[in-house]
XYZ file of N, CA, C and O in Angstrom:
604
model
N 125.539 165.457 56.378
C 125.856 164.279 57.387
C 126.555 164.699 58.612
O 127.606 165.578 58.314
N 126.037 164.232 59.760
C 126.706 164.315 60.941
C 127.275 163.329 61.271
O 126.798 162.204 61.754
N 128.531 163.360 61.536
C 129.322 162.294 62.131
C 129.665 162.342 63.413
O 130.203 163.453 63.731
N 129.203 161.607 64.409
C 129.561 161.895 65.947
C 130.174 160.537 66.678
O 129.470 159.452 66.161
N 130.538 160.832 67.793
C 130.926 159.609 68.471
C 129.661 159.042 69.026
O 128.833 159.607 69.442
N 129.686 157.701 68.971
C 128.522 156.984 69.420
C 128.732 155.969 70.479
O 130.029 155.619 70.564
N 127.790 155.961 71.540
C 128.224 154.912 72.808
C 127.516 153.663 72.540
O 127.809 152.783 73.456
N 127.165 153.452 71.397
C 126.877 151.969 70.841
C 125.480 151.676 71.778
O 125.453 150.264 72.074
N 124.754 152.240 72.263
C 123.530 151.883 72.979
C 122.219 152.069 72.330
O 121.136 151.519 72.865
N 122.161 152.716 71.139
C 120.915 152.951 70.304
C 120.267 151.636 69.489
O 121.379 150.982 69.026
N 119.330 151.514 69.377
C 118.658 150.445 68.650
C 119.034 150.383 67.198
O 119.153 149.227 66.628
N 119.528 151.585 66.523
C 119.667 151.800 65.233
C 121.069 151.117 65.016
O 121.395 150.335 64.077
N 122.154 151.470 65.951
C 123.275 151.214 65.644
C 123.352 149.469 66.089
O 124.330 148.946 65.435
N 122.683 149.042 67.075
C 122.849 147.865 67.295
C 122.331 147.057 66.257
O 123.048 145.909 65.839
N 121.206 147.207 65.417
C 120.884 146.714 64.194
C 121.734 146.743 63.094
O 122.212 145.683 62.387
N 122.453 147.827 62.938
C 123.465 148.086 61.756
C 124.602 147.023 62.185
O 125.202 146.275 61.305
N 125.067 147.009 63.371
C 126.309 146.355 63.649
C 125.673 144.565 63.528
O 126.590 143.962 63.081
N 124.613 144.383 63.736
C 124.065 143.154 63.833
C 124.082 142.516 62.249
O 124.631 141.546 61.755
N 123.631 143.783 61.346
C 123.658 143.375 60.109
C 125.103 143.126 59.480
O 125.236 142.341 58.596
N 126.002 144.050 59.938
C 127.266 144.051 59.538
C 127.817 142.349 59.844
O 128.721 141.833 59.046
N 127.739 142.133 61.038
C 128.229 140.763 61.531
C 127.659 139.579 60.783
O 128.332 138.559 60.376
N 126.313 139.568 60.246
C 125.721 138.617 59.642
C 126.445 138.403 58.174
O 126.607 137.424 57.663
N 126.406 139.832 57.737
C 126.953 140.131 56.222
C 128.396 139.158 56.304
O 128.950 138.519 55.357
N 129.173 139.602 57.305
C 130.764 139.311 57.254
C 130.717 137.535 57.466
O 131.272 137.108 56.913
N 129.924 137.120 58.439
C 129.631 135.796 58.630
C 129.193 134.995 57.467
O 129.795 134.035 56.946
N 128.371 135.576 56.316
C 128.076 134.761 55.182
C 129.121 135.057 54.311
O 129.403 133.992 53.463
N 130.081 135.865 54.447
C 131.078 136.019 53.139
C 132.351 135.486 53.513
O 133.188 135.181 52.700
N 132.565 135.227 55.017
C 133.830 134.900 55.169
C 133.908 133.470 56.279
O 132.642 133.313 56.883
N 134.928 132.766 56.132
C 134.788 131.490 57.049
C 134.952 131.986 58.460
O 135.787 133.227 58.428
N 134.576 131.295 59.367
C 134.627 131.863 60.902
C 136.079 132.166 61.270
O 136.332 133.237 61.952
N 136.836 131.396 60.751
C 138.598 131.466 61.431
C 139.011 132.788 60.544
O 140.296 133.396 61.036
N 138.505 133.318 59.641
C 138.774 134.542 58.802
C 138.305 135.769 59.163
O 138.479 136.988 58.574
N 136.884 135.714 59.890
C 136.176 137.031 60.000
C 136.755 137.624 61.500
O 136.798 137.032 62.572
N 136.931 138.850 61.426
C 137.572 139.593 62.471
C 136.522 141.005 62.893
O 137.062 141.870 63.245
N 135.382 140.604 62.298
C 134.443 142.011 62.826
C 134.035 141.968 64.085
O 134.159 140.766 64.810
N 133.770 143.100 64.615
C 133.576 143.068 66.246
C 132.106 143.469 66.435
O 131.523 144.050 65.655
N 131.892 142.746 67.498
C 130.427 142.807 68.129
C 130.370 144.278 68.996
O 131.078 144.923 69.276
N 129.211 144.301 69.409
C 128.883 145.488 70.311
C 129.779 145.689 71.307
O 130.495 146.660 71.743
N 129.888 144.535 72.298
C 130.692 144.585 73.356
C 132.107 144.696 73.110
O 133.036 145.662 74.056
N 132.665 144.248 72.125
C 134.042 144.400 71.588
C 134.194 145.773 71.189
O 135.424 146.192 71.513
N 133.412 146.330 70.859
C 133.583 147.759 70.340
C 133.525 148.744 71.297
O 134.010 149.815 71.120
N 133.059 148.256 72.594
C 132.860 149.111 73.677
C 134.515 149.053 74.385
O 134.185 149.487 75.575
N 135.561 149.031 73.795
C 136.607 149.003 74.469
C 137.351 150.281 74.491
O 137.265 151.037 73.604
N 137.970 150.848 75.508
C 138.624 151.976 75.623
C 139.660 152.244 74.533
O 139.688 153.580 74.270
N 140.195 151.122 73.995
C 141.068 151.650 72.763
C 140.163 151.995 71.648
O 141.194 152.259 70.352
N 138.972 151.960 71.347
C 138.366 152.043 70.052
C 137.417 153.319 70.566
O 136.599 153.324 71.330
N 137.476 154.150 69.407
C 136.667 154.930 69.351
C 135.445 154.630 67.946
O 135.953 154.262 66.957
N 134.065 154.800 68.346
C 133.259 154.644 67.188
C 132.398 155.733 66.690
O 132.045 156.415 67.890
N 132.080 155.974 65.531
C 131.672 156.832 65.019
C 130.307 156.451 64.203
O 130.454 155.290 63.633
N 129.134 157.210 64.342
C 127.931 157.005 63.329
C 127.653 158.039 62.732
O 127.911 159.002 63.140
N 127.107 157.897 61.557
C 126.935 159.021 60.436
C 125.334 158.975 60.534
O 124.836 158.144 60.166
N 125.003 160.484 60.550
C 123.368 160.427 60.398
C 122.994 161.744 59.468
O 123.672 162.561 59.259
N 121.903 161.699 59.009
C 121.191 162.597 58.359
C 119.688 162.827 59.095
O 119.034 161.674 58.685
N 119.546 163.593 60.080
C 118.313 163.712 60.755
C 118.338 162.469 61.617
O 119.271 162.432 62.416
N 117.038 161.766 61.526
C 117.097 160.535 62.411
C 117.558 159.293 61.684
O 117.271 158.091 62.199
N 118.085 159.309 60.602
C 118.248 158.181 59.591
C 119.763 157.702 60.043
O 120.582 158.549 59.771
N 120.133 156.483 60.336
C 121.424 156.084 60.411
C 121.997 155.893 59.155
O 121.449 155.007 58.364
N 123.156 156.202 58.471
C 123.672 156.144 57.284
C 124.757 154.982 57.251
O 124.976 154.354 56.289
N 125.676 155.166 58.499
C 126.666 154.220 58.421
C 127.402 154.227 59.796
O 127.096 155.349 60.605
N 128.796 153.812 59.688
C 129.628 153.843 60.906
C 130.980 153.402 60.582
O 131.125 153.003 59.568
N 131.934 153.736 61.661
C 133.155 153.378 61.293
C 133.943 153.617 62.899
O 133.309 154.176 63.778
N 134.885 152.930 62.960
C 135.705 153.017 64.312
C 137.204 153.002 63.970
O 137.879 152.613 62.928
N 137.744 153.508 65.226
C 139.388 153.548 65.077
C 139.792 152.894 66.296
O 139.697 153.259 67.453
N 140.789 151.864 65.921
C 141.405 151.193 67.284
C 142.770 151.718 67.385
O 143.466 151.655 66.483
N 143.153 152.251 68.868
C 144.461 152.444 68.749
C 145.405 151.178 69.193
O 145.354 150.388 69.937
N 146.572 150.970 68.181
C 147.287 149.942 68.245
C 148.506 150.312 68.984
O 149.264 149.374 69.458
N 148.683 151.419 68.896
C 150.019 151.795 69.700
C 150.007 153.428 69.498
O 149.118 154.207 68.966
N 151.044 153.997 69.900
C 150.852 155.632 70.295
C 150.955 156.166 68.788
O 150.538 157.415 68.546
N 151.595 155.351 67.666
C 151.834 156.137 66.448
C 150.741 155.030 65.314
O 151.121 155.492 64.000
N 150.062 154.149 65.774
C 149.435 153.247 64.801
C 147.999 153.019 65.310
O 147.451 152.628 66.347
N 147.160 153.163 64.257
C 145.750 152.978 64.413
C 145.132 151.919 63.388
O 145.770 151.440 62.371
N 143.886 151.426 63.619
C 143.404 150.227 62.615
C 141.962 150.890 62.568
O 141.170 151.139 63.719
N 141.426 150.784 61.315
C 140.241 151.003 60.892
C 139.374 149.648 61.158
O 139.613 148.703 60.560
N 138.248 149.957 61.988
C 137.135 148.695 62.285
C 135.998 149.073 61.892
O 135.479 150.420 61.747
N 135.003 147.948 61.545
C 133.533 148.172 61.651
C 133.091 149.309 60.861
O 132.125 149.965 60.875
N 133.768 149.570 59.504
C 133.272 150.226 58.421
C 132.067 149.487 57.903
O 132.017 148.465 57.459
N 130.972 150.522 57.847
C 129.479 149.826 57.135
C 128.711 150.885 56.912
O 128.638 151.922 57.710
N 127.982 150.699 55.916
C 126.993 151.825 55.301
C 125.749 150.839 55.357
O 125.660 149.816 54.882
N 124.569 151.380 55.837
C 123.353 151.017 55.893
C 122.943 150.574 54.635
O 123.269 151.497 53.537
N 122.335 149.585 54.309
C 122.178 148.951 52.816
C 121.111 150.175 52.049
O 121.308 150.304 50.853
N 120.555 150.852 52.653
C 119.516 151.701 52.062
C 120.183 153.161 51.805
O 119.922 154.114 50.924
N 121.440 153.190 52.208
C 122.176 154.516 51.684
C 123.617 154.093 51.112
O 124.470 155.041 51.046
N 123.905 153.067 50.405
C 124.885 152.631 49.722
C 125.063 153.574 48.429
O 124.020 153.912 47.951
N 126.201 153.581 48.110
C 126.642 154.264 46.868
C 125.994 155.809 46.796
O 125.795 156.386 45.876
N 126.000 156.407 48.054
C 125.962 157.706 48.323
C 127.183 158.663 48.983
O 126.978 159.720 49.364
N 128.084 157.804 49.032
C 129.276 158.475 49.372
C 129.489 158.333 50.988
O 130.367 158.916 51.509
N 128.739 157.810 51.738
C 128.897 157.794 53.037
C 130.100 157.173 53.840
O 130.599 157.831 54.477
N 130.622 155.855 52.907
C 131.897 155.240 53.640
C 132.952 156.154 53.221
O 133.792 156.419 54.136
N 132.899 156.736 52.095
C 133.985 157.685 51.964
C 134.090 159.042 52.839
O 135.263 159.393 53.445
N 132.992 159.633 53.301
C 132.987 160.544 54.380
C 133.301 160.036 55.620
O 134.059 160.765 56.307
N 133.106 158.814 56.049
C 133.285 158.281 57.502
C 135.003 157.935 57.500
O 135.658 158.297 58.255
N 135.426 157.489 56.131
C 136.912 157.109 56.004
C 137.612 158.430 55.985
O 138.721 158.461 56.979
N 137.296 159.443 55.730
C 137.935 160.402 55.728
C 137.796 161.287 57.197
O 139.124 161.858 57.492
N 136.852 161.289 57.794
C 136.499 161.433 59.103
C 137.721 160.859 59.999
O 138.420 161.309 60.876
N 137.724 159.346 59.824
C 138.751 158.588 60.710
C 140.247 158.883 60.414
O 140.969 159.095 61.505
N 140.530 159.364 59.147
C 141.748 159.462 58.681
C 142.223 160.851 59.447
O 143.328 161.103 59.959
N 141.407 161.903 59.478
C 141.801 163.218 59.702
C 141.851 162.921 61.433
O 142.676 163.442 62.054
N 140.982 162.284 62.144
C 141.186 161.906 63.559
C 142.509 161.024 63.824
O 143.058 161.526 64.884
N 142.918 160.386 63.060
C 143.966 159.429 63.457
C 145.379 160.662 62.962
O 146.257 160.413 63.914
N 145.361 161.348 62.245
C 146.176 162.768 61.975
C 146.286 163.363 63.380
O 147.549 163.709 63.687
N 145.166 163.989 63.753
C 145.040 164.695 65.012
C 145.620 163.932 66.239
O 146.319 164.523 66.979
N 145.551 162.569 66.198
C 146.075 161.879 67.416
C 147.688 161.572 67.265
O 148.274 161.275 68.132
N 148.220 162.163 66.118
C 149.492 161.836 65.911
C 150.054 160.605 65.371
O 151.294 160.135 65.286
N 149.186 159.975 64.898
C 149.439 158.404 64.283
C 150.245 158.573 63.073
O 150.189 159.520 62.315
N 151.314 157.674 62.947
C 152.217 157.870 61.572
C 151.719 156.822 60.719
O 151.933 157.055 59.659
N 150.747 155.851 61.198
C 150.419 154.967 60.153
C 149.126 154.316 60.578
O 148.589 154.313 61.523
N 148.035 154.077 59.595
C 146.675 153.555 59.770
C 146.667 152.338 58.980
O 147.043 152.386 57.766
N 146.133 151.316 59.640
C 145.894 150.019 58.740
C 144.648 149.372 58.882
O 143.788 149.695 59.594
N 144.341 148.297 58.048
C 142.915 147.749 58.157
C 143.058 146.212 57.780
O 144.086 145.978 56.996
N 142.033 145.570 57.952
C 141.919 144.161 57.433
C 140.670 144.107 56.576
O 139.672 144.757 57.283
N 140.645 143.530 55.669
C 139.213 143.352 55.005
C 139.348 142.031 54.363
O 140.274 141.315 54.338
N 138.227 141.776 53.682
C 138.169 140.496 52.894
C 138.823 140.253 51.534
O 138.900 141.302 50.916
N 139.485 139.150 51.020
C 139.665 138.899 49.869
C 138.948 138.659 48.522
O 139.191 138.487 47.434
N 137.437 138.216 49.031
C 136.724 137.872 48.273
C 135.900 139.028 47.392
O 136.064 140.002 47.806
N 135.446 138.669 46.258
C 134.902 139.603 45.322
C 133.860 140.580 46.049
O 133.812 141.711 45.712
N 133.169 140.149 47.037
C 132.391 140.975 47.711
C 132.837 142.190 48.374
O 132.135 143.110 48.572
N 134.214 141.916 48.669
C 134.800 143.079 49.457
C 135.666 143.978 48.542
O 136.324 144.884 48.855
N 135.543 143.891 47.154
C 136.074 144.454 46.207
C 135.833 146.028 46.224
O 136.737 146.817 46.113
N 134.613 146.417 46.333
C 134.132 147.775 46.563
C 134.884 148.373 47.804
O 135.486 149.640 47.590
N 135.029 147.898 48.937
C 135.781 148.372 49.967
C 137.043 148.377 49.595
O 137.942 149.505 49.985
N 137.899 147.628 48.978
C 139.377 147.482 48.557
C 139.658 148.532 47.664
O 140.641 149.327 47.728
N 138.513 149.207 46.800
C 138.960 150.090 45.926
C 138.760 151.406 46.384
O 139.583 152.386 46.462
N 137.910 151.450 47.495
C 137.716 152.837 48.363
C 139.040 153.048 49.090
O 139.437 154.093 49.030
N 139.628 151.941 49.707
C 140.886 152.162 50.587
C 142.151 152.578 49.631
O 142.766 153.502 50.042
N 141.980 151.952 48.529
C 143.137 152.248 47.547
C 143.028 153.637 47.063
O 143.978 154.411 46.850
N 141.598 154.113 46.848
C 141.406 155.631 46.267
C 142.165 156.573 47.550
O 142.374 157.721 47.230
N 142.123 156.062 48.590
C 142.561 156.989 49.720
C 144.080 156.916 50.081
O 144.744 157.230 50.795
N 144.969 156.071 49.291
C 146.171 155.921 49.360
C 146.667 154.515 50.143
O 147.785 154.314 50.494
N 145.653 154.009 50.640
C 146.030 152.502 51.297
C 146.933 151.704 50.408
O 146.268 151.614 49.061
N 147.582 150.720 50.780
C 148.353 149.846 49.863
C 148.533 148.389 50.593
O 148.334 148.609 51.988
N 148.633 147.443 49.963
C 148.578 146.106 50.555
C 149.816 146.091 51.453
O 151.069 146.621 50.751
N 149.482 145.240 52.516
C 150.879 145.114 53.328
C 150.690 143.697 54.175
O 149.862 143.212 53.864
N 151.769 143.423 54.915
C 151.740 142.359 55.550
C 150.724 142.256 56.788
O 150.456 143.266 57.246
N 150.625 141.071 57.332
C 149.792 141.171 58.450
C 150.421 142.061 59.373
O 151.516 142.007 59.733
N 149.289 142.811 60.415
C 149.737 143.526 61.494
C 149.358 143.236 62.867
O 148.327 142.422 62.738
N 149.567 143.741 63.808
C 148.991 143.410 65.123
C 149.165 141.868 65.379
O 149.906 141.372 65.182
N 147.792 141.401 65.751
C 147.788 139.829 66.156
C 147.036 139.445 64.863
O 146.955 138.093 64.926
N 147.291 139.800 63.779
C 146.627 139.100 62.454
C 147.660 138.159 62.023
O 148.830 138.316 62.236
N 147.197 137.123 61.503
C 148.019 136.029 60.611
C 147.580 135.982 59.319
O 146.751 136.314 58.806
N 148.877 135.642 58.518
C 148.726 135.416 57.001
C 147.559 134.594 56.686
O 147.464 133.428 57.417
N 146.346 135.067 55.899
C 145.353 134.128 55.513
C 145.029 134.581 53.991
O 144.793 135.911 53.950
N 144.647 133.551 53.345
C 144.276 133.944 51.728
C 142.786 134.714 51.988
O 142.638 135.158 50.702
N 142.047 134.516 52.857
C 140.790 135.051 52.905
C 140.714 136.683 53.330
O 139.842 137.148 53.358
N 141.915 136.898 53.731
C 141.952 138.397 54.281
C 143.022 139.129 53.582
O 143.982 138.676 52.798
N 142.817 140.746 53.354
C 143.665 141.613 52.772
C 144.237 142.524 53.672
O 143.175 142.971 54.604
N 145.341 142.926 53.874
C 145.720 143.640 54.890
C 146.345 145.069 54.351
O 147.020 144.891 53.089
N 145.635 146.085 54.621
C 146.306 147.324 54.070
C 146.827 148.362 54.824
O 146.487 148.413 56.221
N 147.487 149.266 54.784
C 148.164 150.371 55.326
C 148.249 151.743 54.580
O 148.545 151.680 53.295
N 148.488 152.544 55.364
C 148.528 154.141 54.761
C 149.343 154.817 55.929
O 149.184 154.843 57.000
N 150.602 155.239 55.112
C 151.508 156.223 56.241
C 150.832 157.689 56.149
O 150.317 158.120 55.005
N 150.743 158.207 57.272
C 150.279 159.519 57.383
C 151.254 160.578 57.658
O 150.967 161.590 57.451
């Protein structure tokens, strides 16, 4: 698997982000959905990676700088045809290593509280993330789960 910084201009990544947004909209009420579209992901404080095997897009993930010592995981998504192959695990490991290289002391994320998000919560827990209070600009919402990991 080749994980590389992505400029978000390719049709494959546009399709995966579109799929991600549609899925999040289906699973979450609009006021509780915090998934980012292509334009929002193109901000200077966000680094976006895509994972490839040859010419097949396997998945993606992003790291948003919240401050000099705090980052947020965004846009974790595995292509539907590549689920349960360890793609998300490898992307998450890559993001954690990058956060450490940047000198972050903490890495946080927001995900859904519904049953559909249980596999994601289990993945994050297996990497040492624990539930926390809302961070950054998030507010307490029963549809969201906030998690953090000290690095």
